[in-house]
mmCIF file of C-alpha atoms in Angstrom:
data_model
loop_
_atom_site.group_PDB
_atom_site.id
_atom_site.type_symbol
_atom_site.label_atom_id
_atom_site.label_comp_id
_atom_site.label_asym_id
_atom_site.label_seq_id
_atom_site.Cartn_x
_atom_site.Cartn_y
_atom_site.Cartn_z
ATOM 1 C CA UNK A 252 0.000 0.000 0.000
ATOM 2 C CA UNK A 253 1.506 3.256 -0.833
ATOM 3 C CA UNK A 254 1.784 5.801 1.686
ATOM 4 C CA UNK A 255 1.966 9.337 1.160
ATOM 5 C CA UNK A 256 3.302 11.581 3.975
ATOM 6 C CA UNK A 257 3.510 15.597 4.029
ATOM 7 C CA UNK A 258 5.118 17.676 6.872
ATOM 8 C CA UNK A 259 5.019 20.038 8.167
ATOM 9 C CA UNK A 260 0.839 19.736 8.085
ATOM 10 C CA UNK A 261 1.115 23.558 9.507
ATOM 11 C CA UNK A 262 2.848 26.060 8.703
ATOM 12 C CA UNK A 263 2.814 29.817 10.271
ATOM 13 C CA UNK A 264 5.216 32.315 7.922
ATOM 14 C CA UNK A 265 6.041 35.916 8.020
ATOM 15 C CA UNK A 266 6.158 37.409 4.500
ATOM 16 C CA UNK A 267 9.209 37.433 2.760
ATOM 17 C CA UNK A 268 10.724 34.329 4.256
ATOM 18 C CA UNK A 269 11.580 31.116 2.407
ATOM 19 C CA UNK A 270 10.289 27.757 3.740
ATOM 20 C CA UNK A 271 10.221 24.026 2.336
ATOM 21 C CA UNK A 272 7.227 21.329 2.370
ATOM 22 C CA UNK A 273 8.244 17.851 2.279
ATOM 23 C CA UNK A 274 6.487 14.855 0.536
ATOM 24 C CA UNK A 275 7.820 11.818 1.022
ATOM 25 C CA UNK A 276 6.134 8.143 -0.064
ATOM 26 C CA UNK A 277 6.318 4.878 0.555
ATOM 27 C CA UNK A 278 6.624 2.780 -2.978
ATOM 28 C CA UNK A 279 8.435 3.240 -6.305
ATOM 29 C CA UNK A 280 6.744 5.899 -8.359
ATOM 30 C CA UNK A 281 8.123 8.613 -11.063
ATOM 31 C CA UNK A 282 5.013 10.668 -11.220
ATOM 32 C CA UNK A 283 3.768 13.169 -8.372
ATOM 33 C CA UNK A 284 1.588 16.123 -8.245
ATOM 34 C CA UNK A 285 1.151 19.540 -6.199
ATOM 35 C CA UNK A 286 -2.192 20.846 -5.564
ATOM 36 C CA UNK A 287 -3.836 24.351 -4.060
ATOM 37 C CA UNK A 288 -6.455 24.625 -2.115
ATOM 38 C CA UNK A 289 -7.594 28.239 -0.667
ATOM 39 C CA UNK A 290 -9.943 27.708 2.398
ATOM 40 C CA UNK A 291 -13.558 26.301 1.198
ATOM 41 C CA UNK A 292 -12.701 26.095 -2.472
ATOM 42 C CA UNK A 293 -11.457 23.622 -4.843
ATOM 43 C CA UNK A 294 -8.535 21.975 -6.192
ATOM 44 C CA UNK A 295 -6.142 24.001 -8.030
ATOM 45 C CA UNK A 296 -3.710 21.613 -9.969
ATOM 46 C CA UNK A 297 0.072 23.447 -9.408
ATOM 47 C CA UNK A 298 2.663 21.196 -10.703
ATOM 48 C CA UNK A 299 3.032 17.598 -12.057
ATOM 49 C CA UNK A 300 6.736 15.549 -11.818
ATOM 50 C CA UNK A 301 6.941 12.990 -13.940
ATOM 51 C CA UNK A 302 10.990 11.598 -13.571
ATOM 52 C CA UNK A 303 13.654 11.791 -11.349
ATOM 53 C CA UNK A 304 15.225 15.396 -10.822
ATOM 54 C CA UNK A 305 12.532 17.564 -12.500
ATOM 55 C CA UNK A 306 12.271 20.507 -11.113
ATOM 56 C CA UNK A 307 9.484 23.007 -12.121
ATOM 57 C CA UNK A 308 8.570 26.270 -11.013
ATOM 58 C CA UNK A 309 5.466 29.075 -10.884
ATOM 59 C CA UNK A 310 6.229 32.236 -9.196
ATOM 60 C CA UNK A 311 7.429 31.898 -5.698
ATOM 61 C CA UNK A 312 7.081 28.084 -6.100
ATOM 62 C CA UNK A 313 9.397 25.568 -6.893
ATOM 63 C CA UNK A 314 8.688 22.103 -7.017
ATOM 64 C CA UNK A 315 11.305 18.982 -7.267
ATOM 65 C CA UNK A 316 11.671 15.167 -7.446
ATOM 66 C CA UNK A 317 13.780 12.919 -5.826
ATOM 67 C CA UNK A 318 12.701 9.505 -6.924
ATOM 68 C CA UNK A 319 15.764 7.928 -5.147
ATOM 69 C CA UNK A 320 14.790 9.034 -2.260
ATOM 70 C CA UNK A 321 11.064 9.209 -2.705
ATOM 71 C CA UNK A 322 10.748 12.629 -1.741
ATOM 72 C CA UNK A 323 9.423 15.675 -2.984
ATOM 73 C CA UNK A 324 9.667 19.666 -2.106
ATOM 74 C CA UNK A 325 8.001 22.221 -2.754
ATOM 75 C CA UNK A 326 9.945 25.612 -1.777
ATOM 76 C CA UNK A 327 8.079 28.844 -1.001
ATOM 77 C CA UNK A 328 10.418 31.858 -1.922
ATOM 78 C CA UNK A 329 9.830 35.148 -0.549
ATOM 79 C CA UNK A 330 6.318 34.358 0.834
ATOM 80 C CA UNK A 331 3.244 36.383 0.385
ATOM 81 C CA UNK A 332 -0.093 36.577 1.742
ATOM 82 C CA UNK A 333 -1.838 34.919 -1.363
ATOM 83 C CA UNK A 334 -0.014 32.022 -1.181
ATOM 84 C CA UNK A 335 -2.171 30.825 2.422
ATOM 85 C CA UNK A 336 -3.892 27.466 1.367
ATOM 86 C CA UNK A 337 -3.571 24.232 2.250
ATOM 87 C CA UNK A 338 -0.921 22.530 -0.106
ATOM 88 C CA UNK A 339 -1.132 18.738 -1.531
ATOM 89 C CA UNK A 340 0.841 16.442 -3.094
ATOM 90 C CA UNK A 341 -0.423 13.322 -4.190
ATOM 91 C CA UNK A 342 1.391 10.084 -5.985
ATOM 92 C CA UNK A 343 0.539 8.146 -8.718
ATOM 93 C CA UNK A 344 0.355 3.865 -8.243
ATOM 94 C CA UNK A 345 0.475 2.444 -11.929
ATOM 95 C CA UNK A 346 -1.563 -0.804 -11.675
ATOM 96 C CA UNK A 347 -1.944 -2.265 -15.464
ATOM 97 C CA UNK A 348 -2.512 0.675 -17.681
ATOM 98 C CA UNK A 349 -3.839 3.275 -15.040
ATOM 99 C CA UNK A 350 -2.751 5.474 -12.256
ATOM 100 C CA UNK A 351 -4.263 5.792 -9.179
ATOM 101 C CA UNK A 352 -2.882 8.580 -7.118
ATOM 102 C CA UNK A 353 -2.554 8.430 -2.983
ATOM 103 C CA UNK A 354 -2.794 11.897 -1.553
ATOM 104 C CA UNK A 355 -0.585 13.419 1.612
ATOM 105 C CA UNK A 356 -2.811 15.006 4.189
ATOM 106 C CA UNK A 357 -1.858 18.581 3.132
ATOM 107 C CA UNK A 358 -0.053 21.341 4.634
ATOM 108 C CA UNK A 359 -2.026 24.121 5.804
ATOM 109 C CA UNK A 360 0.108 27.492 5.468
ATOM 110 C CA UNK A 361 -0.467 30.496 6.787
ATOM 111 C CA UNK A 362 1.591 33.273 5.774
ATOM 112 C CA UNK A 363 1.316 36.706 8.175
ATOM 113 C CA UNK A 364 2.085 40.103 6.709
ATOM 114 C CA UNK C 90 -13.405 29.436 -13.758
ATOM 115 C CA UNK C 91 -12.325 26.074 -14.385
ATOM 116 C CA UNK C 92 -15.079 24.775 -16.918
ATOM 117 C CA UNK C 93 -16.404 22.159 -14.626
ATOM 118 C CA UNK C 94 -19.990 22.091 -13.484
ATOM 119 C CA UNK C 95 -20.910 19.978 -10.435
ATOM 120 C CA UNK C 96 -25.043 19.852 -9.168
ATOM 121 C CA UNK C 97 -25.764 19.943 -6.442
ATOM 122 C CA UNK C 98 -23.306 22.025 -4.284
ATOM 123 C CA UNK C 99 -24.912 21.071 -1.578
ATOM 124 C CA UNK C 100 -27.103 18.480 -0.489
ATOM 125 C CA UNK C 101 -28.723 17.077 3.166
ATOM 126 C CA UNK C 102 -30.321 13.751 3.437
ATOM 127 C CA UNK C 103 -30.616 10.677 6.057
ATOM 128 C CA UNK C 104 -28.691 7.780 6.267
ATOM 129 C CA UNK C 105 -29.676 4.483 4.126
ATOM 130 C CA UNK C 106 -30.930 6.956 1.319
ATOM 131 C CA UNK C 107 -29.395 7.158 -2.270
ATOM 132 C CA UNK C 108 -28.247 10.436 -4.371
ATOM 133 C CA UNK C 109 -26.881 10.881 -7.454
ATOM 134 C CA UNK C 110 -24.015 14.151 -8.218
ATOM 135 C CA UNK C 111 -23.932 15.422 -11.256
ATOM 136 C CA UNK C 112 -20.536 16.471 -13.315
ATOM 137 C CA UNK C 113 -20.326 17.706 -16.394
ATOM 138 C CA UNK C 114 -16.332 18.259 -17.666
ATOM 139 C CA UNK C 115 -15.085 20.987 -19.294
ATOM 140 C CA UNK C 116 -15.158 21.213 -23.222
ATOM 141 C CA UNK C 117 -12.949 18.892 -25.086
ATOM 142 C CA UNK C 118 -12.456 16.845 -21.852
ATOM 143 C CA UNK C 119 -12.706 13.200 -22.047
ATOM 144 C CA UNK C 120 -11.882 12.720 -18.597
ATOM 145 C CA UNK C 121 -13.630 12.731 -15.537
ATOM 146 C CA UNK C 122 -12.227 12.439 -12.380
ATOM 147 C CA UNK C 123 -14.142 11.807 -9.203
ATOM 148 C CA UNK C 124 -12.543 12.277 -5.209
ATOM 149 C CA UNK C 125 -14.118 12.523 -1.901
ATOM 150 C CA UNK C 126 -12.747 14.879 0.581
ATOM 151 C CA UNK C 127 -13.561 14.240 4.527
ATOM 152 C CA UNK C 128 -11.822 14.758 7.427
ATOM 153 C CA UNK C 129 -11.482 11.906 8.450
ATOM 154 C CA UNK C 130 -10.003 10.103 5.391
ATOM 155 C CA UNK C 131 -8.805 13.304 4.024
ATOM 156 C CA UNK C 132 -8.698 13.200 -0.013
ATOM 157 C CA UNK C 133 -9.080 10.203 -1.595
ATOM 158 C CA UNK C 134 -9.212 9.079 -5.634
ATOM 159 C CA UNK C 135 -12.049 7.214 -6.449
ATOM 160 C CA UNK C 136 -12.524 6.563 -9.942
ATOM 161 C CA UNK C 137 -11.555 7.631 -13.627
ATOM 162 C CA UNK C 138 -14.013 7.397 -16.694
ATOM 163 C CA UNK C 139 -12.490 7.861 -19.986
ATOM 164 C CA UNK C 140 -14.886 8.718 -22.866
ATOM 165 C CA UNK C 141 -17.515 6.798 -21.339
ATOM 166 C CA UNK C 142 -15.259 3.779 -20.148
ATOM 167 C CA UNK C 143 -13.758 2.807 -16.622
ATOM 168 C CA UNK C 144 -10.308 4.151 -16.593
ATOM 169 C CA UNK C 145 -8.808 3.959 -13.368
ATOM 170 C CA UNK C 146 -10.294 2.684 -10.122
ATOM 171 C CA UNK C 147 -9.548 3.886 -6.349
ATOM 172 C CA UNK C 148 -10.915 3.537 -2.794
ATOM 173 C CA UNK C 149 -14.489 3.526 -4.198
ATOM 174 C CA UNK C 150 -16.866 1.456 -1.762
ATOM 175 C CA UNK C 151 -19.263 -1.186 -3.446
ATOM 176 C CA UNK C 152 -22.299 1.101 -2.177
ATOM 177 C CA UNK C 153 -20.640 3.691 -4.515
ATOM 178 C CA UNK C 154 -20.771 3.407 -8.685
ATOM 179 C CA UNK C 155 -20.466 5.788 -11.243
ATOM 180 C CA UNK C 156 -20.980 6.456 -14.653
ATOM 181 C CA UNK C 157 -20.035 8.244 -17.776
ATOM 182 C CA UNK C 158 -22.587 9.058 -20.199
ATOM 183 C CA UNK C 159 -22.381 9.656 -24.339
ATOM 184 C CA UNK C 160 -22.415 12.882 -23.902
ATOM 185 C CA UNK C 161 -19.540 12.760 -21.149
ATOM 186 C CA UNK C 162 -21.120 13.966 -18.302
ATOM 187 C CA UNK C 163 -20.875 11.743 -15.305
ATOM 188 C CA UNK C 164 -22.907 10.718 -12.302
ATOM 189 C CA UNK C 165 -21.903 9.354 -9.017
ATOM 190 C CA UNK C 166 -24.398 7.711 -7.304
ATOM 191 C CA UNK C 167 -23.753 6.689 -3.241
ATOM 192 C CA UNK C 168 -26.149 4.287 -1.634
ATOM 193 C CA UNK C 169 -27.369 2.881 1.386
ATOM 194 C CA UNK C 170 -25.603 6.311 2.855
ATOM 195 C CA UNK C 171 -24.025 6.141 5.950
ATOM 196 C CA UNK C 172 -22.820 9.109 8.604
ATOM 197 C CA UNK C 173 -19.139 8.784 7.016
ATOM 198 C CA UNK C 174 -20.150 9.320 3.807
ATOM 199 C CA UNK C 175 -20.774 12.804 4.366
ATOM 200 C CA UNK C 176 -17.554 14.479 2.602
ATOM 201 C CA UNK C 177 -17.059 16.875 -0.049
ATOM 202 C CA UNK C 178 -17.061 14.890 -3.744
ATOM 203 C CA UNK C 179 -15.167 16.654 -6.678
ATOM 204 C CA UNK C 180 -15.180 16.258 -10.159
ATOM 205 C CA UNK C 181 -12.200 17.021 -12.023
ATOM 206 C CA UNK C 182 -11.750 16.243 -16.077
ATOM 207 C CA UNK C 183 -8.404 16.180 -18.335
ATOM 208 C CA UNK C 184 -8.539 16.108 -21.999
ATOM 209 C CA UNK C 185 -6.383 12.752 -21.905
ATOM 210 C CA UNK C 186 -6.728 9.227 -20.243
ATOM 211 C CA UNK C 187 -3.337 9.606 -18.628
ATOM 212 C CA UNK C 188 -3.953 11.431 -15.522
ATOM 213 C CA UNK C 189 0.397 13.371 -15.612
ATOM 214 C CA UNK C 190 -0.192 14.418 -19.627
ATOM 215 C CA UNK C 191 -2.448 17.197 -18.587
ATOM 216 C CA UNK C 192 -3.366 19.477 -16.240
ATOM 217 C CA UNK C 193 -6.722 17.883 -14.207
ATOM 218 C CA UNK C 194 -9.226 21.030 -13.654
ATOM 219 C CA UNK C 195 -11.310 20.881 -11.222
ATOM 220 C CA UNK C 196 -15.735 21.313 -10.215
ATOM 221 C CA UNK C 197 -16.443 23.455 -6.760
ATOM 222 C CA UNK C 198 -17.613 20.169 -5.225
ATOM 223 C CA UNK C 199 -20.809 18.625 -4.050
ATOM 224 C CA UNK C 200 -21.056 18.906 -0.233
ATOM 225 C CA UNK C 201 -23.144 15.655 1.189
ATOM 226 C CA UNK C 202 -24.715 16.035 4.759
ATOM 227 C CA UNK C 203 -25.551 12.900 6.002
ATOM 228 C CA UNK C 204 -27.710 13.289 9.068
#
């Protein structure tokens, strides 16, 4: 069974800092995704890593893989108020010809002007 | 605005009842997506329909089944409902069957109440 697990789950940040989010699962996989959600809304898809050292970025986000390890990051640069929302990532099980993804249980951030 | 149209947003009912939610995908999307949100389980996958066919299949109970139509829209339809069933249910839909090849976009949810 693949287990996905995020930390920190919260996060309180003053604007203008920098700060990480970790992913890190349990099984083989190549293919993980980062997902927004602000407070009562829905999912915003963010980024999708498909192989081992991509690295992509939006903004004051940057997202990377680390298959070896089975981790993932996603690095907040010079934080901002907008950016509060609870942050997912979620990892894709191939099983025959489809992908089922496990999610983490999210990281809530907070960011304080 | 994503393009995704879930009915109902919300909806109320009693345990051991039936409802059907409504999706209909974006244009051009042959996708559909469908995850429950809860806070106890937090967000789980629970099944893919591409172009009217059964894609991909998650932690969807047996009380649970869904279906694509012709014209793509989708319907998820929970029975014998239970107290832990209530949870928010997306919708999401991609243009492709691979879930990675394209960005998934995402409905504002159906919120079920069981009482």
């Amino acid at each position: 069974e693949l287990k996905v697990e995020q930390n920190p789950l919260f996060l309180s940040m003053q604007e203008g800092k920098n700060y990480t989010i970790y992913c890190n699962y349990s099984t083989t996989s190549d293919r993980l995704y980062w997902y927004r959600q602000d407070p009562g809304k829905s999912l915003e898809s963010l980024f999708v890593l498909l192989s081992n050292g991509a690295v992509k970025q939006e903004g004051r986000l940057m997202a990377s893989l680390d298959t070896k390890a089975r981790l993932s990051t996603l690095h907040i640069t010079a934080a901002v108020h907008d950016l509060s929302a609870t942050y997912f990532c979620a990892v894709d099980l191939q099983s025959g010809g489809s992908y089922i993804p496990t999610f983490g249980r999210g990281t809530s951030l907070i960011v304080h002007p | 605005d994503s393009g995704v149209t879930q009915t109902p947003k919300h909806l109320i009912t009693a345990t051991g009842q039936r409802v059907t939610l409504r999706c209909s995908p974006r244009s051009g999307d042959l996708s559909v997506y469908w995850y429950q949100q809860s806070l106890d389980q937090g967000l789980q996958f629970l099944i893919q329909y591409y172009n009217g066919e059964e894609r991909a299949k998650g932690n969807i109970l047996e009380r649970f089944s869904a279906q694509q139509f012709p014209d793509l829209h989708s319907e998820l339809n929970l029975s014998s409902l239970e107290l832990g069933d209530s949870a928010l249910y997306f919708c999401a839909s991609s243009e492709g069957d691979i879930p990675s090849a394209q960005p998934q976009h995402f409905g504002d949810g159906t919120r079920l109440s069981i009482l």
